[in-house]
Amino acid sequence: MGFFGEDKTLGITRQKRRYDLPLNRSAGANFLTLLIALMTFLALLALSASFALSAMTERWSAGLENRVTIEIPAETKNGTLLSREEVHALTNRVNSFLENHPTVKTTHILTDNEIGELVKPWLGEDMLLDKIPLPGLISMEIQDKEETTLDALQRKIQGFAPHARIDSHETWLKDLLRFTGALQFASALLTIVIGLITATAIAGAVRARLAVHHEEVQLLHLMGASDNYISRQFQRHSRILAFEGSVIGAAAGMLALLAIGWSAGEMEINLLPNFHLSHIQIATLALLPFIAALIATFTARKTVFHTLARMP
Amino acid sequence: MIRFEHVGLRYGIGPEVLSDISFTLEPGSFHFLSGPSGAGKTSLMRLMYLGRRPTRGLITMFDQNVNALKREQLSSIRQRIGVVFQDFRLLPHLSAFDNVALPLRIQGKPEKEIRNNVHELLEWAGLGEHMDSLPDTMSGGQQQRIAIARAVITRPRLLLADEPTGNLDDDIGLRLMNLFDQLNRMGTTILIATHNQQLMDKFNHERLILDNGHIQTEESKNWIRRKIEGVF
Ligand SMILES: Nc1ncnc2c1ncn2[C@@H]1O[C@H](COP(=O)(O)OP(=O)(O)O)[C@@H](O)[C@H]1O
Ligand SMILES: [Mg+2]
């Protein structure tokens, strides 16, 4: 039905609906897009660092969980050095004792070459293994890593090898876990701060727009627009802007990750052993633009309602 | 029904620009609001479209006490009122079409209905060629017709027009007056502010006369005149 009550169909399809307020025409919008892109980029890096850290600690603690190392030092308490043969003999005795112990699952005596590999990073490539007194090392896997079990074991071993030490890696692992835990907390905090900065920027932009378009907003009110109607305009605008910015930032972040992964591979840095994200983690990162859009929508709505409530 | 009872309005700490205004507009009535420039016509309309609250007195719009309305209730009353502002207040970044479509969109009407109604009304108002033009590219008369089209597109229950024929040549002015008549016959209550004596004389509608913030009906004016004649 047309205005005068005649039925009339016009074959013209009109262009996509514009905003009632000229929200999409300002330099401020570009700035906000850029800011959100940057924030997403940072959030993506912080999150993937956190993912990598958790993968790393998991790997380390899994490898060490039931492992215990026994060291038979080459130097005795009173300072005399045992010969290499003596160390080997002592190590073999300890090993055969362990092999028959019920709580011990497997044992492995590290060869001098293996020990050499371990100390190489500290002492240099060209050191001469036979020039230094190497300790005997036994790596073993045990049923349970209870402190009482380890103490009992240690006492028994010390019966025939007085200087042998059991290293359960416990304190080292605890320190490591505390350290990576702190790093993860920091990156979580950073992500939250990034979210807050984004929300603050969006709120500021929305408030500025409302001030600039005060008269138009008032006119919409006079035509019977509810706060909700006006808010939806800002929500839509903020959502699209945040999503676009965030997609750009996330794409740049992914490229940066690829570059980091690639250069780490090139340099054979083993500090970050296979810096590699799972599908779920990649999916989580891909969610960032949607989360940004959500934050933007919510912030815009809160800001508009709050600001309009103070308008007549 | 619209009723003013002892309504007063002042802007800030200024003098009362409207004093002790009392009148009633019956549903479906057609009134002119006249009076010299600065008499308070625009201010009175501002009170009616809830653009301002009175500083004193009681206003009843569609049987609701305006003073007691909560913020959320304002929009439903305003949606029943069409306003032609004296200064048009078109949105400069929206085309003629989008300006006129705006009240329908605010009321959540379907796009197809909006398209049909807006096209038809703009064609009728002689603006069929200018649907996609921006207001700033159009003449004063054309802008005024857009403003009028925007005010009537929702078929409001109350139409307030503030000097709507000021910029229009007689032919189109008459045409728009006929549009108001047509709306009035369909039940819209109409109040047109004007100081165009010719226009008022051409149509036989009741007049509210504002002078210096006070309202006078035709009767009270005649009564004053008779009294004055009686004295001398
Ligand atoms: N927004 C305003 N702020 C202060 N004074 C105003 C405002 N609008 C109108 N006035 C004053 O109120 C009086 C009535 O003005 P107005 O309602 O515009 O009269 P009219 O429309 O009949 O010409 C005038 O003295 C004018 O200066
Ligand atoms: Mg006026």
XYZ file of C-alpha atoms in Angstrom, chain A residues 34-288:
255
model
C 44.329 1.143 13.140
C 44.352 1.091 16.935
C 42.189 -2.009 17.077
C 44.388 -3.694 14.465
C 47.414 -2.952 16.611
C 45.727 -4.151 19.784
C 44.660 -7.390 18.128
C 48.178 -7.899 16.839
C 49.548 -7.543 20.364
C 46.859 -9.724 21.899
C 47.563 -12.413 19.335
C 51.259 -12.408 20.111
C 50.656 -12.406 23.861
C 48.212 -15.280 23.573
C 50.426 -17.393 21.367
C 53.385 -16.778 23.670
C 51.224 -18.033 26.471
C 50.196 -21.080 24.412
C 53.807 -21.824 23.570
C 54.817 -21.518 27.206
C 52.151 -23.906 28.361
C 53.131 -26.418 25.679
C 56.739 -26.087 26.754
C 56.138 -26.581 30.483
C 53.873 -29.486 29.706
C 56.596 -31.153 27.680
C 59.248 -30.530 30.294
C 57.248 -31.662 33.260
C 55.943 -34.700 31.372
C 59.496 -35.758 30.530
C 60.697 -35.311 34.071
C 57.710 -36.577 35.912
C 58.975 -39.979 36.952
C 62.620 -39.421 36.184
C 65.331 -39.285 38.718
C 69.029 -38.861 38.123
C 71.682 -40.342 40.357
C 75.076 -38.751 40.353
C 78.193 -40.524 41.495
C 80.737 -37.707 41.811
C 84.321 -38.240 40.825
C 85.498 -36.344 43.856
C 85.084 -37.816 47.333
C 84.309 -35.870 50.479
C 87.926 -35.644 51.559
C 88.929 -34.238 48.181
C 90.595 -37.226 46.554
C 89.727 -37.866 42.952
C 88.502 -41.288 41.935
C 89.927 -42.706 38.748
C 87.657 -43.111 35.796
C 87.611 -46.858 36.253
C 86.664 -46.486 39.901
C 83.795 -44.212 38.995
C 82.615 -46.680 36.361
C 82.798 -49.575 38.784
C 80.882 -47.710 41.427
C 78.277 -46.612 38.896
C 77.779 -50.173 37.691
C 77.304 -51.395 41.257
C 74.701 -48.746 41.968
C 73.023 -49.587 38.681
C 72.762 -53.279 39.343
C 71.367 -52.516 42.790
C 68.746 -50.280 41.225
C 67.812 -52.753 38.524
C 66.709 -55.183 41.198
C 64.851 -52.626 43.274
C 61.028 -52.991 43.106
C 60.156 -49.269 42.696
C 62.611 -48.759 39.855
C 61.172 -49.335 36.398
C 64.101 -48.704 34.097
C 67.642 -47.470 34.436
C 70.158 -46.141 31.985
C 73.814 -45.382 32.561
C 74.878 -42.340 30.629
C 78.006 -42.977 28.603
C 80.921 -40.565 28.791
C 79.968 -39.309 25.363
C 76.440 -38.578 26.474
C 77.751 -36.735 29.500
C 80.113 -34.891 27.199
C 77.144 -33.787 25.089
C 75.455 -32.449 28.195
C 78.434 -30.406 29.363
C 79.519 -29.251 25.934
C 77.321 -26.149 25.893
C 79.050 -24.964 29.074
C 82.592 -26.037 28.486
C 82.893 -25.576 24.731
C 83.233 -27.832 21.728
C 86.897 -28.539 21.839
C 87.284 -29.601 25.434
C 89.015 -32.910 26.001
C 86.734 -35.294 27.783
C 89.484 -37.358 29.312
C 91.080 -34.261 30.869
C 88.208 -33.668 33.277
C 86.847 -35.893 35.971
C 83.431 -36.896 34.773
C 80.864 -38.131 37.293
C 78.820 -41.237 36.800
C 75.220 -40.527 35.901
C 72.283 -42.920 36.007
C 68.950 -41.847 34.656
C 66.094 -43.935 35.966
C 62.349 -44.115 35.821
C 60.606 -45.048 39.034
C 57.111 -46.074 40.041
C 56.435 -43.151 42.310
C 58.397 -40.092 43.162
C 57.423 -39.900 46.826
C 60.000 -38.192 48.967
C 60.081 -41.088 51.460
C 60.804 -43.576 48.701
C 63.616 -41.437 47.372
C 65.088 -40.919 50.841
C 65.075 -44.643 51.546
C 66.670 -45.312 48.181
C 69.322 -42.701 48.749
C 70.200 -44.123 52.180
C 70.570 -47.635 50.753
C 72.759 -46.470 47.888
C 74.929 -44.448 50.203
C 75.604 -47.684 52.090
C 78.039 -48.692 49.363
C 78.505 -45.425 47.414
C 78.705 -42.765 50.133
C 78.840 -39.747 47.802
C 76.009 -40.691 45.457
C 73.292 -38.057 45.184
C 69.760 -38.432 44.022
C 68.461 -35.517 42.024
C 64.702 -35.604 41.558
C 64.707 -32.326 39.537
C 61.925 -31.290 41.880
C 63.221 -27.866 42.897
C 64.398 -27.041 39.428
C 61.035 -28.026 37.966
C 59.195 -26.042 40.620
C 61.210 -22.936 39.822
C 60.638 -23.420 36.140
C 56.915 -23.875 36.606
C 56.740 -20.821 38.838
C 58.605 -18.820 36.235
C 56.484 -19.901 33.286
C 53.380 -19.486 35.431
C 54.345 -15.882 36.082
C 54.958 -15.342 32.373
C 51.570 -16.798 31.548
C 49.917 -14.631 34.154
C 51.673 -11.606 32.670
C 50.467 -12.420 29.172
C 46.925 -12.989 30.437
C 47.112 -9.630 32.196
C 48.456 -8.043 29.034
C 45.550 -9.479 27.046
C 43.079 -8.048 29.550
C 44.791 -4.651 29.467
C 44.645 -4.736 25.661
C 40.919 -5.458 25.892
C 40.439 -2.562 28.296
C 42.398 -0.158 26.107
C 40.265 -1.192 23.136
C 37.062 -0.687 25.096
C 38.230 2.686 26.394
C 39.138 3.864 22.911
C 35.775 2.781 21.537
C 33.912 4.432 24.405
C 35.847 7.650 23.835
C 35.116 7.593 20.106
C 31.421 6.950 20.697
C 31.216 9.796 23.213
C 32.944 12.123 20.759
C 30.541 11.131 17.972
C 27.557 11.686 20.213
C 28.853 15.149 21.065
C 29.539 16.031 17.430
C 26.142 14.750 16.277
C 24.264 16.047 19.285
C 21.704 17.874 17.177
C 21.025 14.960 14.867
C 20.660 12.646 17.834
C 18.179 15.044 19.371
C 16.265 15.183 16.104
C 16.061 11.392 16.030
C 14.715 11.505 19.560
C 12.082 14.041 18.546
C 10.989 11.760 15.733
C 10.376 9.096 18.332
C 13.622 7.176 18.213
C 14.333 5.291 21.410
C 17.774 5.193 22.994
C 17.911 1.634 21.753
C 17.391 2.731 18.137
C 20.165 5.307 18.376
C 22.409 2.880 20.182
C 21.985 0.271 17.441
C 23.501 2.677 14.939
C 26.571 3.122 17.086
C 26.730 -0.573 17.851
C 26.657 -1.501 14.189
C 29.265 1.094 13.326
C 31.588 0.071 16.173
C 31.115 -3.614 15.472
C 32.044 -3.356 11.799
C 34.960 -1.063 12.534
C 36.335 -3.292 15.293
C 35.899 -6.421 13.214
C 37.705 -4.947 10.236
C 40.547 -3.604 12.339
C 40.824 -6.831 14.234
C 40.913 -8.979 11.102
C 43.760 -6.859 9.793
C 45.601 -7.113 13.119
C 45.013 -10.857 13.427
C 46.210 -11.472 9.870
C 49.352 -9.445 10.520
C 49.850 -11.319 13.794
C 49.541 -14.704 12.093
C 52.100 -13.641 9.507
C 54.395 -12.530 12.307
C 54.001 -15.925 13.994
C 54.823 -17.700 10.758
C 57.879 -15.501 10.380
C 58.984 -16.214 13.956
C 58.434 -19.938 13.478
C 60.329 -19.906 10.216
C 63.302 -17.907 11.485
C 63.441 -20.021 14.658
C 63.627 -23.086 12.422
C 66.328 -21.466 10.286
C 68.464 -20.624 13.279
C 67.881 -23.994 14.881
C 67.087 -22.417 18.184
C 66.051 -25.209 20.440
C 64.940 -22.939 23.220
C 61.457 -22.963 21.726
C 61.307 -26.547 20.550
C 58.810 -26.750 17.714
C 56.938 -23.539 18.235
C 53.750 -25.007 16.977
C 50.106 -24.205 17.686
C 47.356 -26.770 17.907
C 44.169 -26.464 15.849
C 42.243 -25.394 18.919
C 44.766 -22.691 19.678
C 44.672 -21.405 16.105
C 40.875 -21.413 16.287
C 41.091 -19.419 19.513
C 43.313 -16.849 17.835
C 40.943 -16.694 14.885
C 38.190 -15.827 17.341
C 39.944 -12.576 18.253
